[in-house]
Short mmCIF file of C-alpha atoms in Angstrom, two decimals:
data_model
loop_
_atom_site.label_atom_id
_atom_site.label_comp_id
_atom_site.label_asym_id
_atom_site.label_seq_id
_atom_site.Cartn_x
_atom_site.Cartn_y
_atom_site.Cartn_z
CA MET A 1 68.63 96.02 107.74
CA CYS A 2 70.21 97.07 111.01
CA LEU A 3 68.34 99.39 113.37
CA LEU A 4 70.30 101.82 115.53
CA LEU A 5 68.22 102.87 118.53
CA GLY A 6 68.69 104.55 121.88
CA ALA A 7 67.64 107.58 123.87
CA THR A 8 68.26 111.11 122.66
CA GLY A 9 71.87 112.20 123.10
CA VAL A 10 73.49 108.78 123.54
CA GLY A 11 75.70 109.21 120.45
CA LYS A 12 73.92 107.34 117.65
CA THR A 13 74.58 109.90 114.90
CA LEU A 14 78.23 110.25 115.88
CA LEU A 15 78.60 106.46 115.88
CA VAL A 16 77.34 106.19 112.30
CA LYS A 17 79.68 108.96 111.15
CA ARG A 18 82.61 107.34 112.96
CA LEU A 19 81.86 103.91 111.45
CA GLN A 20 81.93 105.46 107.98
CA THR A 21 85.23 107.17 108.81
CA GLU A 22 86.68 103.94 110.20
CA LEU A 23 85.82 102.16 106.97
CA ARG A 24 87.50 104.86 104.89
CA GLY A 25 90.68 104.21 106.84
CA TRP A 26 91.01 107.46 108.75
CA GLU A 27 94.13 107.13 110.87
CA GLY A 28 94.26 110.50 112.56
CA ARG A 29 96.66 111.96 110.02
CA PRO A 30 96.86 115.75 109.80
CA GLY A 31 94.54 117.14 107.16
CA ARG A 32 92.05 114.28 107.43
CA CYS A 33 88.72 115.12 109.05
CA SER A 34 87.31 113.01 111.80
CA PRO A 35 83.71 113.52 112.91
CA ASP A 36 83.51 115.73 115.95
CA ALA A 37 80.71 115.68 118.50
CA ALA A 38 80.54 119.48 118.26
CA HIS A 39 79.41 119.12 114.62
CA VAL A 40 76.81 116.39 115.17
CA PHE A 41 73.21 117.25 115.95
CA PRO A 42 70.57 114.94 117.43
CA GLN A 43 68.67 112.94 114.83
CA VAL A 44 65.05 114.08 114.82
CA GLY A 45 63.78 111.68 112.18
CA THR A 46 65.35 108.71 110.51
CA ASN A 47 68.66 108.40 108.72
CA LEU A 48 69.73 105.60 106.38
CA THR A 49 73.43 104.85 106.01
CA ASP A 50 74.96 102.11 103.89
CA ILE A 51 78.24 100.61 104.98
CA VAL A 52 80.04 97.94 103.01
CA LEU A 53 81.89 95.22 104.86
CA GLN A 54 81.73 91.91 102.98
CA ARG A 55 78.29 93.01 101.80
CA LYS A 56 76.25 96.19 101.97
CA ILE A 57 74.56 96.73 105.32
CA THR A 58 71.97 99.47 105.71
CA ILE A 59 71.86 101.06 109.14
CA ARG A 60 68.62 102.86 109.94
CA GLU A 61 69.19 105.32 112.75
CA LEU A 62 66.03 106.49 114.47
CA GLY A 63 66.05 109.56 116.68
CA GLY A 64 65.50 108.99 120.38
CA CYS A 65 62.46 111.27 120.28
CA MET A 66 60.86 108.76 117.89
CA GLY A 67 60.75 106.05 120.58
CA PRO A 68 56.95 105.80 120.55
CA ILE A 69 56.94 104.84 116.85
CA TRP A 70 60.13 102.75 116.66
CA SER A 71 58.00 99.65 116.16
CA SER A 72 56.91 101.00 112.75
CA TYR A 73 60.45 100.26 111.56
CA PHE A 74 60.91 96.71 112.89
CA GLY A 75 60.11 94.96 109.58
CA ASN A 76 63.16 93.44 107.82
CA CYS A 77 65.32 94.10 110.88
CA ARG A 78 68.12 91.55 111.00
CA SER A 79 70.16 93.23 113.71
CA LEU A 80 69.75 95.87 116.37
CA LEU A 81 72.36 98.24 117.76
CA PHE A 82 71.04 99.64 121.02
CA MET A 83 73.06 102.48 122.57
CA VAL A 84 73.23 103.39 126.24
CA ASP A 85 74.95 106.49 127.63
CA ALA A 86 77.46 105.11 130.14
CA ALA A 87 78.06 108.60 131.52
CA ASN A 88 74.42 109.36 132.32
CA PRO A 89 73.20 107.28 135.28
CA ALA A 90 69.92 109.22 135.38
CA GLN A 91 69.04 107.87 131.93
CA LEU A 92 69.93 104.22 132.62
CA SER A 93 66.52 103.09 133.90
CA ALA A 94 64.72 104.67 130.93
CA SER A 95 67.17 102.95 128.57
CA CYS A 96 66.50 99.65 130.31
CA VAL A 97 62.74 100.07 129.82
CA GLN A 98 63.32 100.84 126.12
CA LEU A 99 65.54 97.77 125.77
CA LEU A 100 62.97 95.50 127.43
CA GLY A 101 60.31 96.82 125.07
CA LEU A 102 62.50 96.07 122.06
CA LEU A 103 63.39 92.58 123.26
CA SER A 104 59.73 91.72 123.80
CA ALA A 105 58.70 92.84 120.29
CA GLU A 106 57.71 89.79 118.25
CA GLN A 107 59.11 91.32 115.01
CA LEU A 108 62.56 91.51 116.63
CA ALA A 109 62.52 87.97 118.05
CA GLU A 110 65.12 86.75 115.54
CA ALA A 111 67.26 89.88 115.41
CA SER A 112 70.78 89.80 116.81
CA VAL A 113 71.31 92.55 119.39
CA LEU A 114 74.46 94.49 120.24
CA ILE A 115 74.13 96.72 123.29
CA LEU A 116 76.65 99.54 123.06
CA PHE A 117 77.72 101.24 126.27
CA ASN A 118 78.93 104.56 124.84
CA LYS A 119 80.93 107.48 126.26
CA ILE A 120 83.48 105.40 128.16
CA ASP A 121 85.96 108.19 127.42
CA LEU A 122 84.25 110.51 129.89
CA PRO A 123 85.62 110.61 133.45
CA CYS A 124 82.19 110.06 135.03
CA TYR A 125 81.21 106.92 133.09
CA MET A 126 79.87 103.87 134.93
CA SER A 127 81.76 100.64 134.45
CA ILE A 128 80.12 97.96 132.35
CA GLU A 129 79.86 95.80 135.47
CA GLU A 130 77.92 98.56 137.29
CA MET A 131 75.54 99.06 134.38
CA LYS A 132 74.96 95.34 133.86
CA SER A 133 74.19 94.98 137.56
CA LEU A 134 71.87 97.99 137.74
CA ILE A 135 69.74 96.89 134.80
CA ARG A 136 70.07 93.18 135.69
CA LEU A 137 71.46 92.42 132.26
CA PRO A 138 72.33 88.77 132.98
CA ASP A 139 68.64 88.16 133.79
CA ILE A 140 67.54 90.03 130.66
CA ILE A 141 69.90 87.98 128.48
CA ALA A 142 68.74 84.72 130.08
CA CYS A 143 65.08 85.49 129.29
CA ALA A 144 65.51 87.08 125.85
CA LYS A 145 64.84 85.23 122.60
CA GLN A 146 67.57 87.19 120.86
CA ASN A 147 71.30 86.61 120.78
CA ILE A 148 72.63 89.56 122.82
CA THR A 149 76.19 90.87 122.84
CA THR A 150 77.60 93.91 124.66
CA ALA A 151 80.45 96.29 123.90
CA GLU A 152 82.00 99.33 125.53
CA ILE A 153 82.70 102.10 123.03
CA SER A 154 83.53 105.73 122.65
CA ALA A 155 81.99 107.10 119.47
CA GLN A 156 83.91 110.32 120.16
CA LYS A 157 87.37 108.73 120.43
CA GLY A 158 86.73 105.73 118.17
CA THR A 159 87.32 103.15 120.91
CA GLY A 160 85.63 99.82 120.20
CA LEU A 161 84.48 100.68 116.68
CA SER A 162 86.41 97.83 115.08
CA GLU A 163 84.51 95.45 117.39
CA VAL A 164 81.19 96.96 116.22
CA LEU A 165 82.20 96.56 112.56
CA ARG A 166 83.28 92.96 113.18
CA TRP A 167 79.93 92.21 114.87
CA LEU A 168 78.03 93.77 111.94
CA ARG A 169 80.09 91.80 109.41
CA ASP A 170 79.59 88.52 111.27
CA THR A 171 75.88 89.13 111.87
CA HIS A 172 75.19 90.00 108.24
CA ARG A 173 77.54 87.42 106.73
CA THR A 174 74.77 85.24 105.27
CA ASP A 175 71.31 85.96 103.94
CA ARG A 176 68.35 84.64 105.83
#
């Protein structure tokens, strides 16, 4: 099981829809539908999505408003996708607090973590270097029990999605 977490509005639902589209081989051809942010609504509850790479991986997306009860879903979590809105500096500190809470959870001690800096397609996004510095990510990684990777993506444009799929495939390659 892979958990997909992050604050409200960071792009989790759009990411899941884009990953499914990427796997179906959408290439931007006329007549093929690509998910559009205008047609995606914030996840209020939980959403399960199966994607098949070399094996079936279930992604459980939890709405940002469910933050207080995220821990109820930590059981059987093998990997964690944590999304941060790179275009919303006001939300960065809250996202950092959420991330620290997740990394300190005993049930997630063995989970692999991919931190996704989303919305890099927007003109006002912060660079990954700025965000890493502001949340002191090198210090967080040094102290964390988990294996942590980062990626810059645009769920809207599809940038970086192949890297996310590769990470999921590699992380879920073998059974525990």
